[in-house]
Short mmCIF file of C-alpha atoms and ligand atoms in Angstrom, two decimals:
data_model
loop_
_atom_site.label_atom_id
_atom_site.label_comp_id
_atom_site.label_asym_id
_atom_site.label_seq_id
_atom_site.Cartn_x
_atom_site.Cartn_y
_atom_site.Cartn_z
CA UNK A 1 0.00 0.00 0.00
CA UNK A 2 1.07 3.61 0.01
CA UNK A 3 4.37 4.31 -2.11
CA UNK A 4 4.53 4.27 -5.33
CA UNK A 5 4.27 6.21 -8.43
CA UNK A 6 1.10 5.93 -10.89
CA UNK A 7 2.43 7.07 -14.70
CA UNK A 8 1.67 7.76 -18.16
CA UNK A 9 -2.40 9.08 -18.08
CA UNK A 10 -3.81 12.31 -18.75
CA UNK A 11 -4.27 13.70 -14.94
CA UNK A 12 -6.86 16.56 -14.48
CA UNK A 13 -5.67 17.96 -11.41
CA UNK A 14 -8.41 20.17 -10.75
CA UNK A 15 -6.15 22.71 -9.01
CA UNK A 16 -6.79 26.19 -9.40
CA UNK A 17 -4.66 27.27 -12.51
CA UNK A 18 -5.06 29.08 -15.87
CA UNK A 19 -4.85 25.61 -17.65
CA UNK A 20 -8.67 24.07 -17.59
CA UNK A 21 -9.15 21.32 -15.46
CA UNK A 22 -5.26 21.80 -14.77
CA UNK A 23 -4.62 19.32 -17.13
CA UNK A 24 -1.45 17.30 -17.30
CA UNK A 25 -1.00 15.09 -20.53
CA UNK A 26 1.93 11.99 -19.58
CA UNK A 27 1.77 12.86 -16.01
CA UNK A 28 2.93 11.44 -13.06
CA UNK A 29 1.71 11.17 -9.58
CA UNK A 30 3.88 9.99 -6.58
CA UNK A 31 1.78 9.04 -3.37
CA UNK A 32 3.41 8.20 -0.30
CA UNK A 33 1.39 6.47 2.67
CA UNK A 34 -2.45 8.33 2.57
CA UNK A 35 -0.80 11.00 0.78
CA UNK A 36 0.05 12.66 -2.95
CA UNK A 37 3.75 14.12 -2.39
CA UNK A 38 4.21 15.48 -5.90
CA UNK A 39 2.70 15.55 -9.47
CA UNK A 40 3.59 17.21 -12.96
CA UNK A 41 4.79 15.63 -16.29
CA UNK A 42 6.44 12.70 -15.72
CA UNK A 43 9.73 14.02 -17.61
CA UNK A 44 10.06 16.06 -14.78
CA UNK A 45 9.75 13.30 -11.99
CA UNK A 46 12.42 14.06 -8.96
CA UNK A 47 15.02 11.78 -8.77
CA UNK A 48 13.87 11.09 -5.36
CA UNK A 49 11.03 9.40 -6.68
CA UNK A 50 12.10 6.89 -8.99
CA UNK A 51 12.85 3.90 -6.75
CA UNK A 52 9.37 4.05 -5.63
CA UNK A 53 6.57 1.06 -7.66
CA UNK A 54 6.33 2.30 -10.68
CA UNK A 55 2.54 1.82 -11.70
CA UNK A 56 1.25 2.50 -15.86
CA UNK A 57 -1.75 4.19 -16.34
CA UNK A 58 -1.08 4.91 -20.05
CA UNK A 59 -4.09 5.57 -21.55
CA UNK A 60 -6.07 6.71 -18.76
CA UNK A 61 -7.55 9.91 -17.02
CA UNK A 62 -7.34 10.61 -13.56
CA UNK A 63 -9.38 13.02 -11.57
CA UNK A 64 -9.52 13.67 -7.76
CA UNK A 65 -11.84 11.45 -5.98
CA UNK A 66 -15.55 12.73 -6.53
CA UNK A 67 -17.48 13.98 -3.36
CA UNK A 68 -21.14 14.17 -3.25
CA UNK A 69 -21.78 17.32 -0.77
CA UNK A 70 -25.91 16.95 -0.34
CA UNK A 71 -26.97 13.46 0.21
CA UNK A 72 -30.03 12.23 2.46
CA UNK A 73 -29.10 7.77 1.88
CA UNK A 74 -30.13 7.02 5.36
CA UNK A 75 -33.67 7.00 4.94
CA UNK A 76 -36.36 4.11 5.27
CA UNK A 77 -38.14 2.07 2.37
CA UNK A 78 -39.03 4.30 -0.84
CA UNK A 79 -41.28 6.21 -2.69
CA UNK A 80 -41.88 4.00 -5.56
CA UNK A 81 -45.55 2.94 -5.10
CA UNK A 82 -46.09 7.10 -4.89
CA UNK A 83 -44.45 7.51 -7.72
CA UNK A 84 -46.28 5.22 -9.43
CA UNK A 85 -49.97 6.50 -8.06
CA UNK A 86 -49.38 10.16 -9.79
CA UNK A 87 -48.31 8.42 -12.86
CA UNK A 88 -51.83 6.29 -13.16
CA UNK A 89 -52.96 10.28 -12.28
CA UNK A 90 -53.45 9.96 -8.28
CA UNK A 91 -53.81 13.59 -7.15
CA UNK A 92 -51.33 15.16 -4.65
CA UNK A 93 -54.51 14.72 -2.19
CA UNK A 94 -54.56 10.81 -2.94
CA UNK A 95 -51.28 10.24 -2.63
CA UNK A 96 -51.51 12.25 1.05
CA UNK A 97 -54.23 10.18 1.75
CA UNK A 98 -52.53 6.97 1.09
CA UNK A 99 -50.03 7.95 3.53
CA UNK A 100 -47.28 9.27 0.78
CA UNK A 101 -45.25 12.08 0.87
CA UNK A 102 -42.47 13.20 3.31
CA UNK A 103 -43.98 11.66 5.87
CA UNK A 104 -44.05 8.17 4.34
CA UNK A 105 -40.19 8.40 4.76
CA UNK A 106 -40.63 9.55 8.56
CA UNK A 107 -42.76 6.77 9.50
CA UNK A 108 -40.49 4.32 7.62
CA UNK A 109 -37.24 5.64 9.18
CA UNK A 110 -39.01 5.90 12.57
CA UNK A 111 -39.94 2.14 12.15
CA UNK A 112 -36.21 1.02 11.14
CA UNK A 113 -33.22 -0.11 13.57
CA UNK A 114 -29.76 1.46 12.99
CA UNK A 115 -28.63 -1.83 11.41
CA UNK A 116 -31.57 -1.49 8.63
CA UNK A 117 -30.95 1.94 8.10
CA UNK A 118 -27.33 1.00 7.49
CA UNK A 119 -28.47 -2.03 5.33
CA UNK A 120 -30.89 0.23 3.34
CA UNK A 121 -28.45 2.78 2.84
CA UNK A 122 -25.59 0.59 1.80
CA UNK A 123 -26.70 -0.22 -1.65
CA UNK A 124 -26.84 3.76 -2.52
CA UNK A 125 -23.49 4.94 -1.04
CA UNK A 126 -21.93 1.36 -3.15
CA UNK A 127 -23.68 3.00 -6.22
CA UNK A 128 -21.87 6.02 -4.96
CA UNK A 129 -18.53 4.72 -4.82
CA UNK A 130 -18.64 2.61 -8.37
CA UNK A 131 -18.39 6.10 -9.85
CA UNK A 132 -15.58 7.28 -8.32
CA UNK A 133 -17.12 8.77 -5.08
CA UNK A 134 -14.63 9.06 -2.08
CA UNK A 135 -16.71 11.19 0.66
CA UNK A 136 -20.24 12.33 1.10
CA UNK A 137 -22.34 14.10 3.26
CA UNK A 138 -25.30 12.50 4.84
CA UNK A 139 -27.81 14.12 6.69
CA UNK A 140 -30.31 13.13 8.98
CA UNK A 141 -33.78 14.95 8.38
CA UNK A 142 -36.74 11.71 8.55
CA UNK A 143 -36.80 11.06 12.13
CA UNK A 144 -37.90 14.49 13.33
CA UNK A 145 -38.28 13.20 17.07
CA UNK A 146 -35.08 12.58 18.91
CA UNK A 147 -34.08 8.63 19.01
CA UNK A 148 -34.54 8.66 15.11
CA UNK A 149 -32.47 11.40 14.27
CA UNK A 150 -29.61 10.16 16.92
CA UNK A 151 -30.33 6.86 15.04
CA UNK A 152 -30.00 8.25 11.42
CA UNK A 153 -26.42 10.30 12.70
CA UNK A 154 -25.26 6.75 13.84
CA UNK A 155 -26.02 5.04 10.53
CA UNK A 156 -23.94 7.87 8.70
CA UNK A 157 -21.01 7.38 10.83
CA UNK A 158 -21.20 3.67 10.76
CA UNK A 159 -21.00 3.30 6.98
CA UNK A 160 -17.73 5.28 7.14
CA UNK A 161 -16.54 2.44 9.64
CA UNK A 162 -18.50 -0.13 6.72
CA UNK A 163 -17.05 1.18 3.36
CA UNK A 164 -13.89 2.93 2.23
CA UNK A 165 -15.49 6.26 2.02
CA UNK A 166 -15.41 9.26 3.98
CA UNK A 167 -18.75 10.52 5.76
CA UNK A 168 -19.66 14.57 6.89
CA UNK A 169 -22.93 14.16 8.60
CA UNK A 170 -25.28 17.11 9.24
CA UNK A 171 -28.22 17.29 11.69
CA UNK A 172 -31.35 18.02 9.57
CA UNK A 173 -33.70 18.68 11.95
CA UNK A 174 -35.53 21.26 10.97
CA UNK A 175 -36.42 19.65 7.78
CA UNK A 176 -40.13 19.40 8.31
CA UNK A 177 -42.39 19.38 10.77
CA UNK A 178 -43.85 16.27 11.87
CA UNK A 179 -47.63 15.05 11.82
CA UNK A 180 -47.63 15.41 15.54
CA UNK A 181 -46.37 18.88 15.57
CA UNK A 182 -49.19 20.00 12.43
CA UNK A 183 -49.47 23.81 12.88
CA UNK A 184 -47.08 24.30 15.40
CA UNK A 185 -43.49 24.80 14.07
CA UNK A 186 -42.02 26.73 16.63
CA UNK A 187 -42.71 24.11 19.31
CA UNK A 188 -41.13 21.59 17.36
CA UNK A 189 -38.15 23.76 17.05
CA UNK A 190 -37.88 24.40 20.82
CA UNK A 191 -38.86 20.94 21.87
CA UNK A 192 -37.32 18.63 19.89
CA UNK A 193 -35.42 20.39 17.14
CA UNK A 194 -32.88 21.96 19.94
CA UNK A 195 -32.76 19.77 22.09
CA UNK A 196 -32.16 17.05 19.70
CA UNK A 197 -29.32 18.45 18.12
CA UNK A 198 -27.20 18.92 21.54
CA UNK A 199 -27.70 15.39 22.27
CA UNK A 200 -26.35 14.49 18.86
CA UNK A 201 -23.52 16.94 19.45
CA UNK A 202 -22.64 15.87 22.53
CA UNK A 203 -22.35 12.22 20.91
CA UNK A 204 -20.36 13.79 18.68
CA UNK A 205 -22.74 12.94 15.42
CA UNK A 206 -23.01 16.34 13.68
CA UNK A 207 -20.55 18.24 11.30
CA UNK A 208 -22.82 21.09 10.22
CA UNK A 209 -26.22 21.83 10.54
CA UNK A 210 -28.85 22.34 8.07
CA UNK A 211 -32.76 23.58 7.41
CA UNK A 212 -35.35 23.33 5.30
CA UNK A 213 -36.18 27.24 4.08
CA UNK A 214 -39.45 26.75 2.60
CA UNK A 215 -43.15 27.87 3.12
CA UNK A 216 -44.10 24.04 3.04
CA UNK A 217 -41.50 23.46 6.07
CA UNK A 218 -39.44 26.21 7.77
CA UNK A 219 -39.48 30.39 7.36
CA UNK A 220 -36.10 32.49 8.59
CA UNK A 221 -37.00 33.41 12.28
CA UNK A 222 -37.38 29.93 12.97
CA UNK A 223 -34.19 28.84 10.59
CA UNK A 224 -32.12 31.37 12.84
CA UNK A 225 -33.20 29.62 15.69
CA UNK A 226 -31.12 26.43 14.65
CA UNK A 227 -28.91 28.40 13.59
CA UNK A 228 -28.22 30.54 17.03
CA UNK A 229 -28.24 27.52 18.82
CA UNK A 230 -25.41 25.76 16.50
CA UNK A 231 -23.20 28.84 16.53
CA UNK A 232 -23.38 28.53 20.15
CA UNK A 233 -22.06 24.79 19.82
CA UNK A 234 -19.37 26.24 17.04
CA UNK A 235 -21.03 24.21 14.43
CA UNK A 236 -20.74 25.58 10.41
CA UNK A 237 -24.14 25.53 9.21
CA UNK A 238 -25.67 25.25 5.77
CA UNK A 239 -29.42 25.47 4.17
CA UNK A 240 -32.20 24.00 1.92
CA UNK A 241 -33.07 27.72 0.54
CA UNK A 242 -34.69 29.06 -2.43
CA UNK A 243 -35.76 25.64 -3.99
CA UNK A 244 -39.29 26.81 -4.52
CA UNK A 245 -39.81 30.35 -3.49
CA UNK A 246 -37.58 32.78 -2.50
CA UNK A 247 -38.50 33.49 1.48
CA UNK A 248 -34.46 35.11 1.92
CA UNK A 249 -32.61 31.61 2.99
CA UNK A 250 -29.41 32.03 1.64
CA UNK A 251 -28.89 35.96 2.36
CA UNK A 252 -30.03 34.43 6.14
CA UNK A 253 -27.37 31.65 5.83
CA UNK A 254 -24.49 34.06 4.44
CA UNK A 255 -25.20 36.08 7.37
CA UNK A 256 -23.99 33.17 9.30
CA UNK A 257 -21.15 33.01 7.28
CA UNK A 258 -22.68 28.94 5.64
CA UNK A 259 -20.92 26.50 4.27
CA UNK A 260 -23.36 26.70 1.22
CA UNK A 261 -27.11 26.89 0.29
CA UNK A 262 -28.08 24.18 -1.61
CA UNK A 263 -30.42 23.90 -4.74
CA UNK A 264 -31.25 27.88 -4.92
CA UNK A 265 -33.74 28.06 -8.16
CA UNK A 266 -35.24 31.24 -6.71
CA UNK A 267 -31.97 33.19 -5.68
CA UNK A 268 -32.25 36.99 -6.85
CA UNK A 269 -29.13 39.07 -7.26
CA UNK A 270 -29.15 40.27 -3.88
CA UNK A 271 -28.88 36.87 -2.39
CA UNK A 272 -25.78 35.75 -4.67
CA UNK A 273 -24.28 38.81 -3.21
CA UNK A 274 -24.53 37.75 -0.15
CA UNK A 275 -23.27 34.38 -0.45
CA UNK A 276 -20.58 36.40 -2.40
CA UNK A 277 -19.37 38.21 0.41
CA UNK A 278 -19.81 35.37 3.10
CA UNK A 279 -17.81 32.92 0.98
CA UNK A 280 -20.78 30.41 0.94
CA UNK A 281 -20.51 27.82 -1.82
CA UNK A 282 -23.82 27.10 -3.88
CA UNK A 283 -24.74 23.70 -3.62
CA UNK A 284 -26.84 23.09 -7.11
CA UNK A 285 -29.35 20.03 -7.05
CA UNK A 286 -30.07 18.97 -11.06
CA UNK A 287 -31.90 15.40 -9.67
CA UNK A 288 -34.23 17.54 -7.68
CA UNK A 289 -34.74 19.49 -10.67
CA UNK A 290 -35.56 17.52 -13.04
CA UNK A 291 -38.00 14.58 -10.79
CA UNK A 292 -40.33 17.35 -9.37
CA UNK A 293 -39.83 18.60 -12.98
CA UNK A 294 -39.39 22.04 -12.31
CA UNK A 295 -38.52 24.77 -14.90
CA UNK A 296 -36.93 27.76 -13.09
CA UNK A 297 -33.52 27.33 -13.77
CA UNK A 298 -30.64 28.31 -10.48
CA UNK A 299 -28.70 31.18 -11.33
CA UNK A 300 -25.85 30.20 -12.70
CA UNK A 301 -24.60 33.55 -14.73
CA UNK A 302 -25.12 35.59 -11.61
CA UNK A 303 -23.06 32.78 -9.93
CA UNK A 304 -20.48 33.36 -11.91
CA UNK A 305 -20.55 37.30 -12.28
CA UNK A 306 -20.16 37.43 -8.43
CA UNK A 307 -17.63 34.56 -8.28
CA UNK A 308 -19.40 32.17 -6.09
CA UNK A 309 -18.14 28.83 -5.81
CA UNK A 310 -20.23 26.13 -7.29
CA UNK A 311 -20.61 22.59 -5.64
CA UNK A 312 -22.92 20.03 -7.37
CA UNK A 313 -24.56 17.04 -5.49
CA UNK A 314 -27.39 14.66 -6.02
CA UNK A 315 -29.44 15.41 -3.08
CA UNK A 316 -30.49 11.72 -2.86
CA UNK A 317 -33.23 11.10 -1.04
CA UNK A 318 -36.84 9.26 -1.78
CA UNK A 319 -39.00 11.86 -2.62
CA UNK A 320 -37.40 14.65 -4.65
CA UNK A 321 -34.04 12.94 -6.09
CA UNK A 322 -33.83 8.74 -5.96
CA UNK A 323 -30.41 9.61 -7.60
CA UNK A 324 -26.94 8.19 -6.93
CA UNK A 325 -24.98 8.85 -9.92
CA UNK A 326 -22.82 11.94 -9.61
CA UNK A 327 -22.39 11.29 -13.40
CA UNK A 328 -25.50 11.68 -14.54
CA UNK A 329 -25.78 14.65 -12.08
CA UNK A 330 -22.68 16.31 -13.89
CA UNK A 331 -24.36 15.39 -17.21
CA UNK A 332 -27.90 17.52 -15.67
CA UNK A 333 -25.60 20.53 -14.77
CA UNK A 334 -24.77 20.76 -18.12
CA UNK A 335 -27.55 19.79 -20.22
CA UNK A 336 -29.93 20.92 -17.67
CA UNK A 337 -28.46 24.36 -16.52
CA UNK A 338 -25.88 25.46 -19.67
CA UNK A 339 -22.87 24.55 -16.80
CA UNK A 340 -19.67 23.83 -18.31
CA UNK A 341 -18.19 20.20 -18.62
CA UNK A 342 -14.94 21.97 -16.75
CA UNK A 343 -17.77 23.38 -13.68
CA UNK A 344 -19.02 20.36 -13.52
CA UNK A 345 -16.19 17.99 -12.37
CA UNK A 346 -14.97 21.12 -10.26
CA UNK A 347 -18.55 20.89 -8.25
CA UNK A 348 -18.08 17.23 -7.80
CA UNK A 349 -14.47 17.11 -6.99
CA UNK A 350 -12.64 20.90 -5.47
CA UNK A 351 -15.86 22.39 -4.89
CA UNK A 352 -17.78 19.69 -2.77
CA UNK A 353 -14.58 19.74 -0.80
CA UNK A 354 -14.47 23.49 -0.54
CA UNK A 355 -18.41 23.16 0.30
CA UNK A 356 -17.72 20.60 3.25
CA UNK A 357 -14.86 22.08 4.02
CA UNK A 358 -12.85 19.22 3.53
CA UNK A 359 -9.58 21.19 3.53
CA UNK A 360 -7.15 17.94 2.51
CA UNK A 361 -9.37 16.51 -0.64
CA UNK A 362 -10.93 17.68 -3.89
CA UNK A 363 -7.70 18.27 -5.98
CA UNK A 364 -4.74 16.64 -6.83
CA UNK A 365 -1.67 18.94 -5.47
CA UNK A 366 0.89 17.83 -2.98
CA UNK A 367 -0.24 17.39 0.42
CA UNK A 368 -3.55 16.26 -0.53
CA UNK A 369 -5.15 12.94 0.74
CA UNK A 370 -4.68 10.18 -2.62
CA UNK A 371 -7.92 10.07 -2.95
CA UNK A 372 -8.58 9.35 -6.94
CA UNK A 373 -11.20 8.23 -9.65
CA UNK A 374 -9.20 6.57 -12.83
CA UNK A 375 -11.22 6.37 -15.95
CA UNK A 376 -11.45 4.44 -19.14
CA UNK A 377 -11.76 7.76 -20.88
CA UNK A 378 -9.31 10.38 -23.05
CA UNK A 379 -10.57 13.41 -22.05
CA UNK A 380 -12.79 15.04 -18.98
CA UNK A 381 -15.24 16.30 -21.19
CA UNK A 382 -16.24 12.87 -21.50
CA UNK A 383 -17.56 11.91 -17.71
CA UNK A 384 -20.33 14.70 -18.59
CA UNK A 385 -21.34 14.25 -21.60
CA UNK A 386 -22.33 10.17 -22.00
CA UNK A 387 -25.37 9.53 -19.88
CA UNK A 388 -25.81 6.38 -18.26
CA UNK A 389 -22.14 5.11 -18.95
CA UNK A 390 -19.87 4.27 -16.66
CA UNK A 391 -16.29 4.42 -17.27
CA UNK A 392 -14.25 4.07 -14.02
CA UNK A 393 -11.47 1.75 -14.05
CA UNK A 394 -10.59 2.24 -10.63
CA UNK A 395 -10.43 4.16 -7.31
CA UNK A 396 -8.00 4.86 -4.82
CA UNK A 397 -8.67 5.84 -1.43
CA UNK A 398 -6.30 7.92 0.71
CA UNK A 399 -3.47 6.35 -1.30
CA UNK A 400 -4.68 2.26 -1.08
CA UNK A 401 -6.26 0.61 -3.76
N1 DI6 B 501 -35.84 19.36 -0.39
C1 DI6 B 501 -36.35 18.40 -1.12
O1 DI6 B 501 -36.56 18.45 -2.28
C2 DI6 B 501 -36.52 17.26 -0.26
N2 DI6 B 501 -36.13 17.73 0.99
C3 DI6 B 501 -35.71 18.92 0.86
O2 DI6 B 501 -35.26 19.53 1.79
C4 DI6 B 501 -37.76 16.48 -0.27
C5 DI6 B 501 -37.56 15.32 0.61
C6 DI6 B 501 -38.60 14.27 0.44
O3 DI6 B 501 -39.57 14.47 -0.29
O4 DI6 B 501 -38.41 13.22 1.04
FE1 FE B 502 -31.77 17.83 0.25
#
């Protein structure tokens, strides 16, 4: 394991350069123990680093390990038999009545052990990693009483003890408000929403904290009520915000300096600024997009006019995005929202880190965890543009294979 030095494929480094996708044609890239200690043509390999295993990759492309940054895979049973219903032409009030919806998920999660959460979940995050996927997020969000979010925050961090694969969980609480709370959101924030998430933190379950910034769950006072209470536990926080109306989210999460607001169809100007200034990342959701079929498109172009980093996740979950290929979500970013193939592997790779704040992943540079995807393709162009192909050779996490 550990030292040796993988030759001869195109490497796109990802690393923030002139050249796009810092690309390296013949490269070379020396990994010692977890690590990557250098990388450039591999004319110009040190001395130093020629009695190490020489490995071929002629042929080949190599990009950082991807990271999905918005996942929800612990979550019980499906939505299937719903989706089916509206597609024989069940009503949104038929489908409630026959128990689907949200809450389907909550009862089934509620109903499920850690180990069949785990189970369940297993299956996605293996989907996950057969295209190249080295970390996720996974947040909790379907219990929405105490023992089942604690239980959801376990099954995240025992997959990462189950699977090579790193794990960021995040304490969803406030991601809707359950049956029993109906009409009263603000006691379900102070009496189990709080309190829930210092038990999880004191088990030391939760890496950021997230809402749900929507008329149909959560509005901004009650948002910055989570959000108070995780500043107080030094927690980053991060938000569900402008998916289908525009109630302020992300201008509220900037102003607590978030990680990133995530799926954002609704942003105005004046909210890109903000995330602008803050240094939030946009998290952009394509699977969400297209399954509740939705037609306002996220702002990219004022993205990009303000310089705000874009991150680009499936969001999988039951309801709004079954999804677990971060290919076909970079092939939705494009064909979807006019993003380049270039923005594309960025969201998935150096800006999903940058969104987690995963400081040692996301690019390949010295110094940086070997965490890599190795394809069966020429050029990165490619990963975005087939749909429903997968062409990963290989993967290598923090520098074993
Ligand atoms: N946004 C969504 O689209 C989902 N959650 C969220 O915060 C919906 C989740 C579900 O329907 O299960
Ligand atoms: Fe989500």
């Amino acid at each position: 394991m550990g030292h040796r030095v993988i030759r001869g494929a195109t490497v796109a480094t990802m690393a923030e350069t002139d050249v796009a996708y810092g690309l390296i044609e013949q490269a070379a890239i020396a990994i010692e123990g977890e690590n990557i200690v250098w990388v450039g043509p591999q004319n110009d390999l040190p001395d130093a680093y020629a009695d190490l295993e020489q490995v071929s990759a002629d042929g080949k492309l190599i990009t950082p390990g991807f990271i999905d940054a918005h996942t929800h895979v612990v979550a019980g049973g499906n939505r299937a038999e719903e989706f089916e219903m509206r597609l024989n032409g069940a009503s949104y009030e038929e489908v409630a009545r026959a128990g689907g919806g949200i809450i389907s998920t909550v009862r089934a999660t509620r109903a499920a052990t850690e180990e069949e959460l785990v189970a369940d979940a297993l299956p996605r995050v293996d989907a996950l990693i057969a295209e190249g996927v080295s970390a996720l997020e996974i947040k909790s969000g379907y219990g929405l009483e105490r023992e089942t979010e604690l239980r959801m925050l376990r099954a995240a961090r025992q997959i990462e003890k189950m699977r090579p694969v790193r794990v960021s969980t995040t304490f969803l609480g406030a991601h809707a408000v359950p049956p029993e709370y109906a009409g009263r959101a603000d006691d379900y924030i102070t009496e189990v929403c709080i309190p829930t998430l210092h038990a999880a933190h004191a088990e030391g379950l939760v890496d950021a904290v997230d809402g749900f910034c929507e008329g149909i769950a959560f509005d901004p006072d009650q948002i910055a009520r989570v959000f108070d209470e995780a500043k107080k536990l030094g927690l980053p926080v991060k938000l569900h915000a402008e998916q289908l109306s525009n109630l302020g989210g992300s201008k509220l999460a900037a102003s607590y300096g978030a990680m990133s607001s995530d799926h954002i169809e609704y942003l105005d100007e004046e909210g890109v600024i903000a995330m602008a200034e803050a240094g939030t990342s946009a998290v952009i959701l394509p699977g969400a997009f297209y399954t509740i079929r939705e037609t306002q498109v996220p702002p990219i172009d004022l993205l990009r006019k303000h310089a705000v980093p874009i991150a680009l996740a499936t969001d999988c979950n039951p309801g709004s995005s079954p999804l677990t290929s971060l290919l076909l979500t970079m092939n939705m970013g494009c064909t979807l929202f006019r993003m380049t193939p270039e923005e594309t592997l960025a969201g998935v790779t150096r800006e999903a880190a940058r969104a987690l704040r995963l400081a040692d992943t996301g690019t390949i540079e010295p110094g940086k965890r070997a965490d890599l995807a190795i394809w069966n393709v020429k050029h990165p162009a490619e990963l975005s543009y087939r749909i429903g192909f997968n062409p990963l050779h290989k993967r290598i996490f923090g520098g074993a294979s």
